[in-house]
Coordinates of C-alpha atoms and ligand atoms in Angstrom, one line a residue:
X6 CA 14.8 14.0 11.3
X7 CA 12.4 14.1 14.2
X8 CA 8.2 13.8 13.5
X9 CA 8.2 17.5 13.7
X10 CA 11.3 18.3 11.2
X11 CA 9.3 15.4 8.9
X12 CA 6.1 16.7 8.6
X13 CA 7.0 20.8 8.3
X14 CA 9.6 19.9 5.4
X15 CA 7.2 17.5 3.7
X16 CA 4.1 20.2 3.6
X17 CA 7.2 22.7 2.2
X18 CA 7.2 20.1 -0.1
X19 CA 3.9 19.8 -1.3
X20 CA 3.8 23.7 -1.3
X21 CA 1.3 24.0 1.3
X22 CA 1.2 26.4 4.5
X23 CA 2.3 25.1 7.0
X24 CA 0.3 26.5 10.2
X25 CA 1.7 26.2 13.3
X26 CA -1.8 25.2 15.1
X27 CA -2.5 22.1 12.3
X28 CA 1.1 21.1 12.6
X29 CA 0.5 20.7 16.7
X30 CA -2.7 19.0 16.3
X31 CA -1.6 16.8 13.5
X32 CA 1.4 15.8 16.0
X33 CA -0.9 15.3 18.9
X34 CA -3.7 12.7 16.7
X35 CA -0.2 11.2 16.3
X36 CA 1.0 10.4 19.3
X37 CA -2.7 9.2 20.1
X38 CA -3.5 7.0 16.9
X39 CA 0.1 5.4 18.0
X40 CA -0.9 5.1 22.2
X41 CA -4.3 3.8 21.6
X42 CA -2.8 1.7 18.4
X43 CA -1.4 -0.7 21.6
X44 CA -4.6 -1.7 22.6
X45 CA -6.7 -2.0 19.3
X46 CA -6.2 -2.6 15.4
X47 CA -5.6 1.4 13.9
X48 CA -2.6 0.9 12.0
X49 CA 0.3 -1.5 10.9
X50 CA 2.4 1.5 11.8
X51 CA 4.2 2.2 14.6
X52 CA 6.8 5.0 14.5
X53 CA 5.8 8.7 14.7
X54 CA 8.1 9.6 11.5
X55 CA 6.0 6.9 9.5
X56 CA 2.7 8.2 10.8
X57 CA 3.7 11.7 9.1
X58 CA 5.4 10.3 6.2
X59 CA 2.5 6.8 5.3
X60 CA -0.4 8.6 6.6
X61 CA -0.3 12.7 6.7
X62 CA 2.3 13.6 3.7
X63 CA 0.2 10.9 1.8
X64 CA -3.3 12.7 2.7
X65 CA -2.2 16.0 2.5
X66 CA -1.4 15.7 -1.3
X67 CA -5.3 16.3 -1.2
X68 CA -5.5 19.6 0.1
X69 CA -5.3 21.5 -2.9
X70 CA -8.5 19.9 -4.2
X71 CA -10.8 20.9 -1.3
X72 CA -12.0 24.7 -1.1
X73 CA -13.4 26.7 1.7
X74 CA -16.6 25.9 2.6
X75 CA -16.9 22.6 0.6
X76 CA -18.6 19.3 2.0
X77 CA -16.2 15.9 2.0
X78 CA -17.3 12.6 3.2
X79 CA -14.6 10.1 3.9
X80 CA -16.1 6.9 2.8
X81 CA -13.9 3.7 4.8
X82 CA -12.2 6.1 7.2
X83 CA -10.5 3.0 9.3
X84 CA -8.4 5.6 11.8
X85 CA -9.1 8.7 10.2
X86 CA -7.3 8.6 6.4
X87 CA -7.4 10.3 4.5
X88 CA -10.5 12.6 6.2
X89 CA -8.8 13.2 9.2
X90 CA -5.5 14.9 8.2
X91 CA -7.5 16.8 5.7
X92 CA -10.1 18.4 8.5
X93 CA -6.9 19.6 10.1
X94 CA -5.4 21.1 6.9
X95 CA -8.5 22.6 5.9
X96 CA -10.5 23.8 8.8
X97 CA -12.9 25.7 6.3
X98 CA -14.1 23.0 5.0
X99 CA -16.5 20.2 6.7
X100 CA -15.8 16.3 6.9
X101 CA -17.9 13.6 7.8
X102 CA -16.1 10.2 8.6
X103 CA -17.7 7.2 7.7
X104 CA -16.3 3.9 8.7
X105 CA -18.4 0.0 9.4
X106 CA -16.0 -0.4 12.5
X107 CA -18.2 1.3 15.6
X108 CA -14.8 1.2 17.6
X109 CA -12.8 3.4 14.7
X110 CA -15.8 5.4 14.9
X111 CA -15.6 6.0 18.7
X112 CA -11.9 6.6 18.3
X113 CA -12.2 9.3 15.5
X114 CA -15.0 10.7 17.8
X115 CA -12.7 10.8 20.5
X116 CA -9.8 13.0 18.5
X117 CA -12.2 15.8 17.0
X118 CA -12.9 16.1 21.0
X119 CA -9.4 16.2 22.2
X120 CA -8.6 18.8 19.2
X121 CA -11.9 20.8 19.1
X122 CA -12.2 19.8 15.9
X123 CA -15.7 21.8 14.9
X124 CA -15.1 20.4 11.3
X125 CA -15.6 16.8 12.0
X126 CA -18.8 14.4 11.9
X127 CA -17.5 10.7 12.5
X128 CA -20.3 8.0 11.3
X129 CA -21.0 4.7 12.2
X130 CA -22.4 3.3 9.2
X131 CA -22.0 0.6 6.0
X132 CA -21.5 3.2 3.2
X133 CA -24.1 1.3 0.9
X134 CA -26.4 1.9 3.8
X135 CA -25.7 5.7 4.1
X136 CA -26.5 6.2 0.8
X137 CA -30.1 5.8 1.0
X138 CA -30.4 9.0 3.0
X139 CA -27.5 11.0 1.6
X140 CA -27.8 11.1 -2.0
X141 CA -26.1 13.7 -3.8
X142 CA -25.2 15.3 -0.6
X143 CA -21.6 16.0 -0.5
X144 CA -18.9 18.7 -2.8
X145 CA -16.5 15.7 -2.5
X146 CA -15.8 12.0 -1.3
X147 CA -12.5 10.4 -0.5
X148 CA -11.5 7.1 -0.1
X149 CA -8.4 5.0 0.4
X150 CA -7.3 1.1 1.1
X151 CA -11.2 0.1 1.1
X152 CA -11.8 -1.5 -2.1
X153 CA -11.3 -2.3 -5.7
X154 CA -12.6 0.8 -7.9
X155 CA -15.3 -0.4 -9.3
X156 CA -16.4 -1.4 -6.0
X157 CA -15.8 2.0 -4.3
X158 CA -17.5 3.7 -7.1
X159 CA -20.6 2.0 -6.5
X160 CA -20.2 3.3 -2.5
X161 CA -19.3 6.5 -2.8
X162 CA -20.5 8.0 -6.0
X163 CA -24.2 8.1 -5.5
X164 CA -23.4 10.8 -1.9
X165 CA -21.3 12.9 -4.2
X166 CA -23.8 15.8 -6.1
X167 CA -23.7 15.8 -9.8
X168 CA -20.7 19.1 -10.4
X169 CA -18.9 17.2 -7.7
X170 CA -15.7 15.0 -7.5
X171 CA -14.9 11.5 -5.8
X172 CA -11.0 11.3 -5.4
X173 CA -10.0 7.5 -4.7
X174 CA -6.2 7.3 -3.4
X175 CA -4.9 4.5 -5.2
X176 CA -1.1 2.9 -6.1
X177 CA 1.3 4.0 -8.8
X178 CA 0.4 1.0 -10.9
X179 CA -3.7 1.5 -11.0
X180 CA -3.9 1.6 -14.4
X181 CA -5.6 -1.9 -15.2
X182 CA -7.6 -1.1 -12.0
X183 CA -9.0 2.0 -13.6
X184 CA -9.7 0.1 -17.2
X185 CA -12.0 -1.9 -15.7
X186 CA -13.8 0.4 -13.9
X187 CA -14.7 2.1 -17.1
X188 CA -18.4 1.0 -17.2
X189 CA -18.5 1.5 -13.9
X190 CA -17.7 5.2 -14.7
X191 CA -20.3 5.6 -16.8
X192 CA -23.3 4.1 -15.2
X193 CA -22.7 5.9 -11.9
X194 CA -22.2 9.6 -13.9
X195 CA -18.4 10.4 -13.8
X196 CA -17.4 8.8 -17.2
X197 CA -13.9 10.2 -17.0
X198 CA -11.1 9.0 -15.1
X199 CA -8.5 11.3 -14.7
X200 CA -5.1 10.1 -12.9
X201 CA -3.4 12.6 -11.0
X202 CA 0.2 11.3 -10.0
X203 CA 2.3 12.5 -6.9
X204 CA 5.2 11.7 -4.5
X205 CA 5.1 11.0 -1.0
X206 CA 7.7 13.7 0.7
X207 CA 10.5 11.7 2.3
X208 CA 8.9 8.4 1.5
X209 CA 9.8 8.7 -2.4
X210 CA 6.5 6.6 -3.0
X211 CA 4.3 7.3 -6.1
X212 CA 1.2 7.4 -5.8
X213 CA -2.4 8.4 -7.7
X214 CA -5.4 10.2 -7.3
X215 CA -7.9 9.0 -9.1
X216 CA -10.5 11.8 -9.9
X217 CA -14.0 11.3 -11.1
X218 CA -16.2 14.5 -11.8
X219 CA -19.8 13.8 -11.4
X220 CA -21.6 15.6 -14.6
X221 CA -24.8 13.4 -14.0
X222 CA -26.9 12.0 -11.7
X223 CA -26.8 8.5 -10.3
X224 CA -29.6 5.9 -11.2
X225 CA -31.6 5.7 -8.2
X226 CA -31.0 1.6 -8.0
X227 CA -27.6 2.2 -6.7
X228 CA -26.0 1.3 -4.5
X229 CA -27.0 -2.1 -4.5
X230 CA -26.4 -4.5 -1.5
X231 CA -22.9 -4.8 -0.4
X232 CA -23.0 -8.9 -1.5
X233 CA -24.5 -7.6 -5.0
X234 CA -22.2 -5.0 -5.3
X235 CA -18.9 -7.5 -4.6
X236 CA -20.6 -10.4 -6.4
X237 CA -21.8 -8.8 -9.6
X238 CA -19.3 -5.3 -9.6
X239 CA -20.4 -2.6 -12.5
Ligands
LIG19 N1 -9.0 4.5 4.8 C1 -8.2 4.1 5.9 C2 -6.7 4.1 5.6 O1 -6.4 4.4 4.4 O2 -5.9 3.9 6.5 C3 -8.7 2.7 6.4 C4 -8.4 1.6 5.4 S1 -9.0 0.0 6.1 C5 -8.0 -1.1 5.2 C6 -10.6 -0.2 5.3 C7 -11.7 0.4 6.1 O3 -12.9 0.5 5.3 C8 -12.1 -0.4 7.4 O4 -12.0 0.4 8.5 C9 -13.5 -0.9 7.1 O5 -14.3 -1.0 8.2 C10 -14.0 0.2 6.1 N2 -15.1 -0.3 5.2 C11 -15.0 -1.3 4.3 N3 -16.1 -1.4 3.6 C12 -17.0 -0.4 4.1 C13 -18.3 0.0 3.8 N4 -19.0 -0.7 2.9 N5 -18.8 1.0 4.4 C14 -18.1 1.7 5.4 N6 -16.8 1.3 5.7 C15 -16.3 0.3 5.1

């Protein structure tokens, strides 16, 4: 099957729409991430039916969790996953990219131009950093192949507003992962874990989101620095 057939069968099978528009511009941040990939570190992947299947069909499992209107900050970006596929897919809602890597940065900055995406805010900035001025600030947060959970949490649950949700993409077997994030949980004010399980279309992997709705607000002390937070996790 060909990129194209890949990615508008794998959408059918997550029982989205599948809009002609997103399916061009998803093909065309493609065939860039793979051009520019030549010349700098994006991805270990290098064929255009992996791209759809590794990085798009596994993103896209987060589309039905984002509403119209919402605001989602991508906290360890990298190339653009999961935040990038999902400002395609869901155009009504706005994304803001967030990555330590200025050169990822300038790339993602690069794509919303090429596409016109309106929806799109790349930032260059350590997320523990970000924090201080963006408490509480966004609907949503998403993260994926940045850290251990009880790390992450510490990043990206203080920008997330108490009602809110912080979905970390995480393997199959997280389980152990998630136990010992329990306190973690708790301190930061989404106590419960809840581990939402899917399949990759045409990959066959399994994977988990791991949701964590906010119902109170974080303690002001955190985040902590980054050393603090790795040295000493929740
Ligand atoms: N999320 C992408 C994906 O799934 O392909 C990228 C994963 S890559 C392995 C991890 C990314 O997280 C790197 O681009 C790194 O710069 C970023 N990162 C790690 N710690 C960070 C922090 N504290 N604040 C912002 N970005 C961070």
């Amino acid at each position: 099957m060909t990129a194209y057939q890949l990615l508008v069968s794998g959408l059918e099978q997550l029982d989205l729409p599948v809009d002609p528009q997103a399916v061009d511009k998803l093909l065309r941040f493609s065939d860039y991430l793979l051009e520019k990939n030549k010349v700098m570190n994006l991805t270990a992947v290098t064929d255009p039916q992996e791209v759809v299947t590794r990085h798009f069909l596994d993103c896209a499992a987060l589309v039905p969790y984002i509403k119209e209107g919402q605001t989602v900050l991508d906290v360890g970006t990298g190339a653009g996953f999961p935040g990038m596929p999902l400002a395609i897919l869901c155009p009504g809602a706005q994304f803001t990219l967030l990555d330590a890597q200025s050169k990822r940065i300038d790339f993602l900055t690069e794509v919303a131009a090429m596409l016109g995406l309106a929806n799109v805010t790349p930032v260059h900035a350590r997320a523990e950093e970000f924090a201080a001025a963006h408490r509480a600030s966004f609907d949503l947060a998403t993260s994926r192949a940045v850290a251990e959970l009880r790390v992450l949490c510490e990043l990206a649950l203080p920008m997330v507003k108490k009602g809110g949700a912080f979905y970390a993409m995480k393997a199959a077997d997280c389980e152990d992962e998630v136990g010992s994030a329990s306190q973690a949980f708790a301190i930061l004010g989404a106590p419960a874990a809840e581990l939402l399980r899917y399949t990759v279309p045409h990959d066959g992997v399994e994977r988990v989101l791991v949701r964590l709705q906010k119902t109170a607000d974080t303690p002001d002390k955190y985040p902590r620095r980054f050393k603090k937070i790795q040295t000493n996790p929740l």
